Amino acid sequence: MKAIGTSAGIALGKVLVYKEAEIKIEKKTIDDLEGEIERLDTAIEQGIKELENLYEETLENIGEEEAEIFNAHKMMIQDPEYIDGIKGKIKEEKVNVEWALKEVTDQYVSLFENIDDEYLRERALDLKDISQRLIRILYGIEGNDLRNIKEESIIVAEDLVPSDTAQMDKDKVIGIVTELGGRTSHTSIMARSLEIPAVAGVKDITNIAKNGDFMIVDGSKGIVLINPSQDEVEFYQREKEKYEEFKQQTRQMKGKESISKDGVKVEIAANIGTPKDVDNVIENDGEGVGLYRTEFLYMDNDRLPTEDEQFEAYKVVAERLEGKPIVIRTLDVGGDKDIPYLELPKEMNPFLGYRAIRLCLDRRDIFKTQLRALLRASAYGNIKIMFPMISNIQEVREAKRILEEAKEELRKENIPFNEDIEVGIMVEIPSVAIHSDIFAREVDFFSIGTNDLIQYTLAVDRGNQEISHLYNQYDPAVLRLIKMTIDNGHKAGIWVGMCGEAAGDEKLIPVLLGMGLDEFSMNPASILKARYIISNTSKKEVEGMLDEILSLPTAEDVERYIDENIIGK
Ligand code: PEP
Ligand code: MG
């Protein structure tokens, strides 16, 4: 069976089918409505405590990004709209809290599930998770039986909610196969952090696979085999060994320089979302931060973060990285990232709409506050400022003008900052790549944001499942834009980095090296692997193949060319 590989690696072992015991909820008529509402409040309090414990446990055992899921749940469980909805139902219909909770949750879930957006569908799963928690608390039922698994198993489930994955016995779970979910679902994120091979989107697998069946899971290719032949078992055992060997070699890259086989040095940096992610950067030996996505500071709150709060967050990162470069991106909201309290307009085409630098140049108050905080933090480390979603030169000039105003204010107030702070832009809109010779005169660096550059070049919504087969990082038109940007940057004497997912793509890394990319910024977990690939690639050799690669007609041709002439060699 072929589905979506969501966490690399290979597992061979026995199946354990995990089905959440269904709790039957009955509708009852209630007289003491106040008492019923109090039961809800008490359950929420208890739920908050559990989520706080889960946050701490996950932070300690797994990581910050995974723990954040429970912080988000804590916010959802207290969401006034949700809670008032439940209380309203109890009062209006004189029903028991469990019934009201179920009804209101079902309404939201079906709303989210019917929206064609992976992110919102994931939120439906979060909502189910928190409502299950409340129901369990209200009925006094103990939860989760993935804690006590007796032998090493491959878990097969319809889907796993975050609390299932966070609490499962990690030594016993050697693989995960689910019917639902995708690469960005929480279960997948956790599986990648824990290095458990996982495959998602396997239709009907909870009915096809039986407890005790022997299964092979190839999380790199998205393959699941039930009761395989002896030949298949032997083949995958060898593949597993090869994979372990590769992992072992990448671990040995720790502490080494990022230098190609023919002696060209590059920088491999990390993408982060919060100051806590710095642990991960240090752990994986990142040479800096190539993208600090500051929107989380704004999204994890119910109001704008103050200048001081932002300053503290940026300063911590600057200090902890001890002089290593840190590219901090100014606020990039809109598109798929909403901030409810900003009350952004509902738009027909949010990805082409009021977002990122467009919003900042309109809401100067928000922008100036962030720039002041960034400048103040620049006195404590090697901070560089980057503007997202630039589409024309005027925006760069205007953003730089406001930055100058902020500098002038700080000078007057005698507040120290780095007078020579570098200023760059993201190249994520085709107009900028095409016009990059001119843009290069206005800034100190470029960072190519392939996540958006691909969607805008190919006109393929990056979050739309329906057309995801059209979204392709190997597309020759995208590669030509990348090459053009690097060449124009270098002609003007500025450095060029990349912070989109493509920078960590195993097959593209050699090609980007050949094009002369100076900085690769990626998920911290990919850094050592990227260093290993670079140390085994000759820049000159790939450079000699570029003309041929860039004249290939299709993305498939490009991928095949890389497989045959670079990777497979
Ligand atoms: C990008 O577009 O490539 C990028 C890195 O930014 P984001 O994914 O935050 O849009
Ligand atoms: Mg982007």
Short mmCIF file of N, CA and C and ligand atoms in Angstrom, two decimals, residues 329 332 355 426 428 452 462, ligand 2:
data_model
loop_
_atom_site.label_atom_id
_atom_site.label_comp_id
_atom_site.label_asym_id
_atom_site.label_seq_id
_atom_site.Cartn_x
_atom_site.Cartn_y
_atom_site.Cartn_z
N ARG A 329 12.96 37.90 10.70
CA ARG A 329 12.02 38.39 9.69
C ARG A 329 10.93 39.22 10.37
N ASP A 332 5.09 38.51 9.38
CA ASP A 332 4.59 37.95 8.11
C ASP A 332 3.25 37.25 8.36
N ARG A 355 -1.11 41.27 3.39
CA ARG A 355 -0.30 40.45 4.29
C ARG A 355 1.14 40.97 4.39
N MET A 426 13.23 38.87 1.57
CA MET A 426 12.94 37.53 1.10
C MET A 426 12.62 37.63 -0.39
N GLU A 428 10.54 35.84 -2.65
CA GLU A 428 9.51 34.81 -2.66
C GLU A 428 8.38 35.13 -3.63
N ASP A 452 6.87 30.06 -0.81
CA ASP A 452 5.98 30.97 -1.54
C ASP A 452 6.40 31.13 -2.99
N ARG A 462 -0.24 26.67 -1.86
CA ARG A 462 0.63 25.71 -1.19
C ARG A 462 -0.09 24.84 -0.17
MG MG B 2 6.84 32.98 2.74
#
